[in-house]
Amino acid sequence: MLALELPRRLGAQRTNVRRAAGTARMTAVDSLLMIPGPTPLSPAVRAALAEPMRSHTSTENAASMRRIADGVRACVGSRSARVYTFAGSGTLAMEAALINHAAPGDRVVVCSHGFFGDRFSEIASAHGMHPATVQAPWGSAVRVSDVERACSESAAPAVLTITHVDTSTGVLADCAGLARIGRDAGAIVVVDGVCATGAVEELMDGWGVDVVLTGAQKALSVAPGLAVLAVSERAQHRRAQLDVHAYYADLQRWDPVVDDPTRYFSTHATGLLRALEVSLDEIAAEGLPARFARHRHVAETLRSGFAELGFESLAGTDVLAPTLSVLSVPSGVDEAALRRGLAERGVVVAGGLGPFAGRAIRVGHMGTVGDAEVSRTLEAASNALSDLT
Amino acid sequence: MLALELPRRLGAQRTNVRRAAGTARMTAVDSLLMIPGPTPLSPAVRAALAEPMRSHTSTENAASMRRIADGVRACVGSRSARVYTFAGSGTLAMEAALINHAAPGDRVVVCSHGFFGDRFSEIASAHGMHPATVQAPWGSAVRVSDVERACSESAAPAVLTITHVDTSTGVLADCAGLARIGRDAGAIVVVDGVCATGAVEELMDGWGVDVVLTGAQKALSVAPGLAVLAVSERAQHRRAQLDVHAYYADLQRWDPVVDDPTRYFSTHATGLLRALEVSLDEIAAEGLPARFARHRHVAETLRSGFAELGFESLAGTDVLAPTLSVLSVPSGVDEAALRRGLAERGVVVAGGLGPFAGRAIRVGHMGTVGDAEVSRTLEAASNALSDLT
């Protein structure tokens, strides 16, 4: 599948936004973005994005990059991972995680909990690797025995991938258990943290994970446009043994810049990096344990509120992610009409994907989202439902 | 060469910047960024970067992307080119331009006027293509006869690349003449417009150019983080015949999104796209002919001012780019000390690269730069020189 068809008439964020003269813009009441990324930005992050432009080789940008590396290591739970941050997206980070650690012809075991797990298989195939995809039924987790079999039934896998939270199903993976299987099979273990890193505890060193990747626009609460990877020493050794047929996503070409961020390889997204530095400062100020607890609390409050309105979570109760909820709409309710009703009330949620399309909404609740946003969302949903039923 | 060593002690932009409490930041007098990208941003572009976050599949973002495509087509001089804009950099756009139009084993003729021309050869080699690099002496243009020979002496080239303005030498290429040679040889003609598009006239359709690529942070006056490509129908046909071993930079995967920007392939850098839309509006309001004339005027004023101070342009007078100047420092003046002196006065310029390292400065003057910025730069240079001599 090359691209998903997404709703055309969302009308999101237009509702409450009015254009002022020229290019300036006034927002009467900002729409609330409750999709699973991009997520709303804090005032400090927005201010950082509007700072005067910086040189990509300045000592100031270099200092930001060093602080970002520290902040990312804290979020992923690693003392010494090498941190790469370059202009791109989570998809590009996924591709970099594969092509730097597996060669064409290599096996890649993919633990898939939905659309974004399957994407690893697509990327591997595009590069001539052989994906062995262990697919869970949507809403459930893969069976450990299936992953063990995939790791042992043929040549040893070069890489095993885990999607920490799959944005299509809201399933939270058992990273510790799956990583152990991958390590036992000798694979480089890659965790896609796009919908998790910064909102859910990750223990890269403790779990024996080699790569945690993410984008900036999810639980890290920055505007989209950055690919972020934390890479273990073991994975760096693997990279050194490979002949990578790529340029921009070849991590080895970035190494001199990681060592000394005043050096040049390709122009950094300096504004986004400054915003990421500010956001990581806010994350550190909140404290990771408190931040993880807030996400669990927000998820529980939102889900119990939606349950009272007749919505049901489509992910199993044992695998519920704290970052987004995939909720079946009450019977008789038109899902697209419901999302339009929410958008008219200034709350933007996403539609279901794949087998959940047309019967579920996806509500993101990560990053800056707290009780006020949950209340506003539930009130809008309640009112939108009243109009429809 | 994997990375260039750039000056470590530039101290740029720290000079006049003071930290306020917490993450907020006050700037007493903003440093003036006179490097060849990133370039200073207009107030409207900075405001756009700080707008509330948008959904990547919203109708609002889709409208921005359609307007961006129109604006880019105007800048590159094409009525119907397909415009791709995704999170990345000029380097990634260069890579996409090669891998979508040439296969491993294919010949690529590179017209190189310096470091960024040579980079095409590096990228081609990384993908198993065979670059035939026609290198001009730094500061001069390639000889037409050398390019003709490179095109005819072996298998026909799949791609011919032209760097419109090479940021290392300040040489402006004869795109029309070189493109004709490439087309006659049956090659897809790629123009790297990173240091040109939006500041120098480009006639993609008129010259028979198939791809014009750029980044957002140069003459388009946006923060870095976007790769931009305008692609001809002929190049799209070439892409359709190839088996591309890449995922994120495979333009075909973006095609459904270009057709309908509410569809999803990989998350757009929505904030940067909104800023690009605003900047293209400002470019249209100025008018392209007036904008090109302003760049020529600014370049002439700046160079004649620097000439009075004893600097000499290292690019030949017949190939001078209107977007940056590569200037040898007066004899007896320490180049690094001069740049420090400029930085202390709030003006940031870049050092020379390659054979020009240590004896030249590179001054960018594109995008929003006008007479006031030229005066401030010349005054700072004059004062810095006085301190040194």
JSON list of C-alpha atoms in Angstrom, two decimals, chain B residues 63-200:
[
{"chain": "B", "resi": 63, "resn": "ALA", "atom": "CA", "xyz": [-4.36, 23.92, 0.62]},
{"chain": "B", "resi": 64, "resn": "SER", "atom": "CA", "xyz": [-0.92, 25.16, 1.70]},
{"chain": "B", "resi": 65, "resn": "MET", "atom": "CA", "xyz": [0.76, 22.36, -0.23]},
{"chain": "B", "resi": 66, "resn": "ARG", "atom": "CA", "xyz": [-1.17, 23.17, -3.39]},
{"chain": "B", "resi": 67, "resn": "ARG", "atom": "CA", "xyz": [-0.24, 26.85, -3.12]},
{"chain": "B", "resi": 68, "resn": "ILE", "atom": "CA", "xyz": [3.38, 25.87, -2.45]},
{"chain": "B", "resi": 69, "resn": "ALA", "atom": "CA", "xyz": [3.41, 23.79, -5.63]},
{"chain": "B", "resi": 70, "resn": "ASP", "atom": "CA", "xyz": [2.20, 26.80, -7.61]},
{"chain": "B", "resi": 71, "resn": "GLY", "atom": "CA", "xyz": [4.78, 29.07, -5.99]},
{"chain": "B", "resi": 72, "resn": "VAL", "atom": "CA", "xyz": [7.64, 26.66, -6.61]},
{"chain": "B", "resi": 73, "resn": "ARG", "atom": "CA", "xyz": [6.63, 26.21, -10.24]},
{"chain": "B", "resi": 74, "resn": "ALA", "atom": "CA", "xyz": [6.74, 30.00, -10.64]},
{"chain": "B", "resi": 75, "resn": "CYS", "atom": "CA", "xyz": [10.23, 30.19, -9.11]},
{"chain": "B", "resi": 76, "resn": "VAL", "atom": "CA", "xyz": [11.69, 27.42, -11.28]},
{"chain": "B", "resi": 77, "resn": "GLY", "atom": "CA", "xyz": [9.92, 28.52, -14.46]},
{"chain": "B", "resi": 78, "resn": "SER", "atom": "CA", "xyz": [7.69, 25.55, -15.15]},
{"chain": "B", "resi": 79, "resn": "ARG", "atom": "CA", "xyz": [4.03, 25.39, -16.02]},
{"chain": "B", "resi": 80, "resn": "SER", "atom": "CA", "xyz": [3.45, 21.76, -15.15]},
{"chain": "B", "resi": 81, "resn": "ALA", "atom": "CA", "xyz": [6.31, 20.31, -13.09]},
{"chain": "B", "resi": 82, "resn": "ARG", "atom": "CA", "xyz": [5.26, 17.98, -10.30]},
{"chain": "B", "resi": 83, "resn": "VAL", "atom": "CA", "xyz": [6.33, 19.47, -6.96]},
{"chain": "B", "resi": 84, "resn": "TYR", "atom": "CA", "xyz": [7.45, 17.33, -4.02]},
{"chain": "B", "resi": 85, "resn": "THR", "atom": "CA", "xyz": [8.14, 18.89, -0.63]},
{"chain": "B", "resi": 86, "resn": "PHE", "atom": "CA", "xyz": [9.07, 16.65, 2.26]},
{"chain": "B", "resi": 87, "resn": "ALA", "atom": "CA", "xyz": [11.03, 16.90, 5.48]},
{"chain": "B", "resi": 88, "resn": "GLY", "atom": "CA", "xyz": [14.72, 16.70, 4.68]},
{"chain": "B", "resi": 89, "resn": "SER", "atom": "CA", "xyz": [17.48, 18.88, 3.30]},
{"chain": "B", "resi": 90, "resn": "GLY", "atom": "CA", "xyz": [19.01, 19.89, -0.01]},
{"chain": "B", "resi": 91, "resn": "THR", "atom": "CA", "xyz": [21.31, 16.87, 0.24]},
{"chain": "B", "resi": 92, "resn": "LEU", "atom": "CA", "xyz": [18.34, 14.52, 0.46]},
{"chain": "B", "resi": 93, "resn": "ALA", "atom": "CA", "xyz": [16.76, 16.31, -2.50]},
{"chain": "B", "resi": 94, "resn": "MET", "atom": "CA", "xyz": [19.99, 15.75, -4.49]},
{"chain": "B", "resi": 95, "resn": "GLU", "atom": "CA", "xyz": [19.89, 12.06, -3.59]},
{"chain": "B", "resi": 96, "resn": "ALA", "atom": "CA", "xyz": [16.22, 11.78, -4.58]},
{"chain": "B", "resi": 97, "resn": "ALA", "atom": "CA", "xyz": [16.98, 13.49, -7.90]},
{"chain": "B", "resi": 98, "resn": "LEU", "atom": "CA", "xyz": [19.64, 10.87, -8.68]},
{"chain": "B", "resi": 99, "resn": "ILE", "atom": "CA", "xyz": [18.08, 7.64, -7.43]},
{"chain": "B", "resi": 100, "resn": "ASN", "atom": "CA", "xyz": [14.70, 8.24, -9.05]},
{"chain": "B", "resi": 101, "resn": "HIS", "atom": "CA", "xyz": [16.23, 8.79, -12.48]},
{"chain": "B", "resi": 102, "resn": "ALA", "atom": "CA", "xyz": [19.32, 6.59, -12.69]},
{"chain": "B", "resi": 103, "resn": "ALA", "atom": "CA", "xyz": [20.00, 2.99, -11.68]},
{"chain": "B", "resi": 104, "resn": "PRO", "atom": "CA", "xyz": [23.08, 1.35, -10.18]},
{"chain": "B", "resi": 105, "resn": "GLY", "atom": "CA", "xyz": [25.58, 0.89, -13.01]},
{"chain": "B", "resi": 106, "resn": "ASP", "atom": "CA", "xyz": [24.31, 3.92, -14.93]},
{"chain": "B", "resi": 107, "resn": "ARG", "atom": "CA", "xyz": [26.61, 6.78, -15.89]},
{"chain": "B", "resi": 108, "resn": "VAL", "atom": "CA", "xyz": [25.97, 10.20, -14.37]},
{"chain": "B", "resi": 109, "resn": "VAL", "atom": "CA", "xyz": [27.73, 13.24, -15.83]},
{"chain": "B", "resi": 110, "resn": "VAL", "atom": "CA", "xyz": [28.39, 15.80, -13.10]},
{"chain": "B", "resi": 111, "resn": "CYS", "atom": "CA", "xyz": [29.19, 19.40, -14.05]},
{"chain": "B", "resi": 112, "resn": "SER", "atom": "CA", "xyz": [31.05, 20.43, -10.91]},
{"chain": "B", "resi": 113, "resn": "HIS", "atom": "CA", "xyz": [31.88, 23.97, -9.88]},
{"chain": "B", "resi": 114, "resn": "GLY", "atom": "CA", "xyz": [33.05, 23.01, -6.41]},
{"chain": "B", "resi": 115, "resn": "PHE", "atom": "CA", "xyz": [32.18, 21.10, -3.27]},
{"chain": "B", "resi": 116, "resn": "PHE", "atom": "CA", "xyz": [28.46, 20.75, -3.95]},
{"chain": "B", "resi": 117, "resn": "GLY", "atom": "CA", "xyz": [28.96, 19.63, -7.51]},
{"chain": "B", "resi": 118, "resn": "ASP", "atom": "CA", "xyz": [31.39, 16.97, -6.29]},
{"chain": "B", "resi": 119, "resn": "ARG", "atom": "CA", "xyz": [28.74, 15.87, -3.80]},
{"chain": "B", "resi": 120, "resn": "PHE", "atom": "CA", "xyz": [26.59, 14.59, -6.69]},
{"chain": "B", "resi": 121, "resn": "SER", "atom": "CA", "xyz": [29.47, 12.28, -7.60]},
{"chain": "B", "resi": 122, "resn": "GLU", "atom": "CA", "xyz": [29.71, 11.03, -4.01]},
{"chain": "B", "resi": 123, "resn": "ILE", "atom": "CA", "xyz": [25.98, 10.31, -3.88]},
{"chain": "B", "resi": 124, "resn": "ALA", "atom": "CA", "xyz": [26.06, 8.57, -7.26]},
{"chain": "B", "resi": 125, "resn": "SER", "atom": "CA", "xyz": [28.96, 6.39, -6.11]},
{"chain": "B", "resi": 126, "resn": "ALA", "atom": "CA", "xyz": [27.15, 5.50, -2.87]},
{"chain": "B", "resi": 127, "resn": "HIS", "atom": "CA", "xyz": [24.34, 4.10, -5.02]},
{"chain": "B", "resi": 128, "resn": "GLY", "atom": "CA", "xyz": [26.60, 2.15, -7.36]},
{"chain": "B", "resi": 129, "resn": "MET", "atom": "CA", "xyz": [26.26, 4.57, -10.27]},
{"chain": "B", "resi": 130, "resn": "HIS", "atom": "CA", "xyz": [29.30, 5.63, -12.29]},
{"chain": "B", "resi": 131, "resn": "PRO", "atom": "CA", "xyz": [29.89, 9.37, -12.05]},
{"chain": "B", "resi": 132, "resn": "ALA", "atom": "CA", "xyz": [31.85, 11.15, -14.77]},
{"chain": "B", "resi": 133, "resn": "THR", "atom": "CA", "xyz": [32.80, 14.35, -13.00]},
{"chain": "B", "resi": 134, "resn": "VAL", "atom": "CA", "xyz": [33.78, 17.37, -15.07]},
{"chain": "B", "resi": 135, "resn": "GLN", "atom": "CA", "xyz": [35.55, 19.56, -12.56]},
{"chain": "B", "resi": 136, "resn": "ALA", "atom": "CA", "xyz": [36.24, 23.22, -13.20]},
{"chain": "B", "resi": 137, "resn": "PRO", "atom": "CA", "xyz": [39.14, 24.91, -11.42]},
{"chain": "B", "resi": 138, "resn": "TRP", "atom": "CA", "xyz": [37.60, 26.51, -8.31]},
{"chain": "B", "resi": 139, "resn": "GLY", "atom": "CA", "xyz": [36.18, 29.89, -9.27]},
{"chain": "B", "resi": 140, "resn": "SER", "atom": "CA", "xyz": [35.76, 29.06, -12.97]},
{"chain": "B", "resi": 141, "resn": "ALA", "atom": "CA", "xyz": [33.06, 27.37, -15.02]},
{"chain": "B", "resi": 142, "resn": "VAL", "atom": "CA", "xyz": [33.36, 23.96, -16.69]},
{"chain": "B", "resi": 143, "resn": "ARG", "atom": "CA", "xyz": [34.30, 23.97, -20.36]},
{"chain": "B", "resi": 144, "resn": "VAL", "atom": "CA", "xyz": [31.46, 23.04, -22.67]},
{"chain": "B", "resi": 145, "resn": "SER", "atom": "CA", "xyz": [33.76, 20.79, -24.71]},
{"chain": "B", "resi": 146, "resn": "ASP", "atom": "CA", "xyz": [34.69, 18.82, -21.58]},
{"chain": "B", "resi": 147, "resn": "VAL", "atom": "CA", "xyz": [31.03, 18.22, -20.78]},
{"chain": "B", "resi": 148, "resn": "GLU", "atom": "CA", "xyz": [30.31, 17.21, -24.37]},
{"chain": "B", "resi": 149, "resn": "ARG", "atom": "CA", "xyz": [33.19, 14.74, -24.24]},
{"chain": "B", "resi": 150, "resn": "ALA", "atom": "CA", "xyz": [32.00, 13.28, -20.92]},
{"chain": "B", "resi": 151, "resn": "CYS", "atom": "CA", "xyz": [28.56, 12.78, -22.43]},
{"chain": "B", "resi": 152, "resn": "SER", "atom": "CA", "xyz": [29.83, 11.01, -25.53]},
{"chain": "B", "resi": 153, "resn": "GLU", "atom": "CA", "xyz": [32.99, 9.14, -24.58]},
{"chain": "B", "resi": 154, "resn": "SER", "atom": "CA", "xyz": [31.26, 6.11, -23.07]},
{"chain": "B", "resi": 155, "resn": "ALA", "atom": "CA", "xyz": [27.70, 4.86, -22.53]},
{"chain": "B", "resi": 156, "resn": "ALA", "atom": "CA", "xyz": [25.09, 7.62, -22.72]},
{"chain": "B", "resi": 157, "resn": "PRO", "atom": "CA", "xyz": [24.57, 9.21, -19.29]},
{"chain": "B", "resi": 158, "resn": "ALA", "atom": "CA", "xyz": [21.29, 8.52, -17.51]},
{"chain": "B", "resi": 159, "resn": "VAL", "atom": "CA", "xyz": [21.51, 11.85, -15.71]},
{"chain": "B", "resi": 160, "resn": "LEU", "atom": "CA", "xyz": [23.47, 15.07, -16.10]},
{"chain": "B", "resi": 161, "resn": "THR", "atom": "CA", "xyz": [23.71, 17.33, -13.06]},
{"chain": "B", "resi": 162, "resn": "ILE", "atom": "CA", "xyz": [24.27, 21.07, -12.92]},
{"chain": "B", "resi": 163, "resn": "THR", "atom": "CA", "xyz": [24.78, 23.03, -9.72]},
{"chain": "B", "resi": 164, "resn": "HIS", "atom": "CA", "xyz": [23.14, 26.35, -10.54]},
{"chain": "B", "resi": 165, "resn": "VAL", "atom": "CA", "xyz": [25.19, 28.18, -7.91]},
{"chain": "B", "resi": 166, "resn": "ASP", "atom": "CA", "xyz": [27.88, 26.26, -6.06]},
{"chain": "B", "resi": 167, "resn": "THR", "atom": "CA", "xyz": [27.90, 27.48, -2.45]},
{"chain": "B", "resi": 168, "resn": "SER", "atom": "CA", "xyz": [31.61, 26.73, -2.13]},
{"chain": "B", "resi": 169, "resn": "THR", "atom": "CA", "xyz": [32.82, 28.88, -5.03]},
{"chain": "B", "resi": 170, "resn": "GLY", "atom": "CA", "xyz": [30.04, 31.34, -5.81]},
{"chain": "B", "resi": 171, "resn": "VAL", "atom": "CA", "xyz": [30.09, 30.25, -9.45]},
{"chain": "B", "resi": 172, "resn": "LEU", "atom": "CA", "xyz": [26.86, 30.65, -11.42]},
{"chain": "B", "resi": 173, "resn": "ALA", "atom": "CA", "xyz": [26.46, 27.89, -14.01]},
{"chain": "B", "resi": 174, "resn": "ASP", "atom": "CA", "xyz": [25.26, 28.35, -17.57]},
{"chain": "B", "resi": 175, "resn": "CYS", "atom": "CA", "xyz": [22.21, 26.16, -17.04]},
{"chain": "B", "resi": 176, "resn": "ALA", "atom": "CA", "xyz": [20.77, 26.73, -20.50]},
{"chain": "B", "resi": 177, "resn": "GLY", "atom": "CA", "xyz": [23.94, 25.69, -22.32]},
{"chain": "B", "resi": 178, "resn": "LEU", "atom": "CA", "xyz": [24.76, 22.71, -20.11]},
{"chain": "B", "resi": 179, "resn": "ALA", "atom": "CA", "xyz": [21.17, 21.47, -20.11]},
{"chain": "B", "resi": 180, "resn": "ARG", "atom": "CA", "xyz": [21.20, 21.44, -23.90]},
{"chain": "B", "resi": 181, "resn": "ILE", "atom": "CA", "xyz": [24.22, 19.13, -23.91]},
{"chain": "B", "resi": 182, "resn": "GLY", "atom": "CA", "xyz": [22.52, 16.82, -21.42]},
{"chain": "B", "resi": 183, "resn": "ARG", "atom": "CA", "xyz": [19.28, 16.70, -23.39]},
{"chain": "B", "resi": 184, "resn": "ASP", "atom": "CA", "xyz": [21.16, 16.03, -26.63]},
{"chain": "B", "resi": 185, "resn": "ALA", "atom": "CA", "xyz": [22.79, 13.06, -24.90]},
{"chain": "B", "resi": 186, "resn": "GLY", "atom": "CA", "xyz": [19.39, 11.76, -23.77]},
{"chain": "B", "resi": 187, "resn": "ALA", "atom": "CA", "xyz": [20.07, 12.42, -20.09]},
{"chain": "B", "resi": 188, "resn": "ILE", "atom": "CA", "xyz": [17.62, 13.52, -17.44]},
{"chain": "B", "resi": 189, "resn": "VAL", "atom": "CA", "xyz": [18.91, 17.00, -16.59]},
{"chain": "B", "resi": 190, "resn": "VAL", "atom": "CA", "xyz": [19.02, 17.81, -12.87]},
{"chain": "B", "resi": 191, "resn": "VAL", "atom": "CA", "xyz": [19.64, 21.35, -11.62]},
{"chain": "B", "resi": 192, "resn": "ASP", "atom": "CA", "xyz": [20.64, 21.84, -8.00]},
{"chain": "B", "resi": 193, "resn": "GLY", "atom": "CA", "xyz": [19.03, 25.18, -7.22]},
{"chain": "B", "resi": 194, "resn": "VAL", "atom": "CA", "xyz": [19.88, 25.15, -3.51]},
{"chain": "B", "resi": 195, "resn": "CYS", "atom": "CA", "xyz": [21.71, 28.48, -3.64]},
{"chain": "B", "resi": 196, "resn": "ALA", "atom": "CA", "xyz": [19.71, 29.93, -6.53]},
{"chain": "B", "resi": 197, "resn": "THR", "atom": "CA", "xyz": [16.00, 29.06, -6.69]},
{"chain": "B", "resi": 198, "resn": "GLY", "atom": "CA", "xyz": [13.96, 32.11, -5.79]},
{"chain": "B", "resi": 199, "resn": "ALA", "atom": "CA", "xyz": [16.85, 34.54, -6.24]},
{"chain": "B", "resi": 200, "resn": "VAL", "atom": "CA", "xyz": [18.06, 33.80, -9.77]}
]
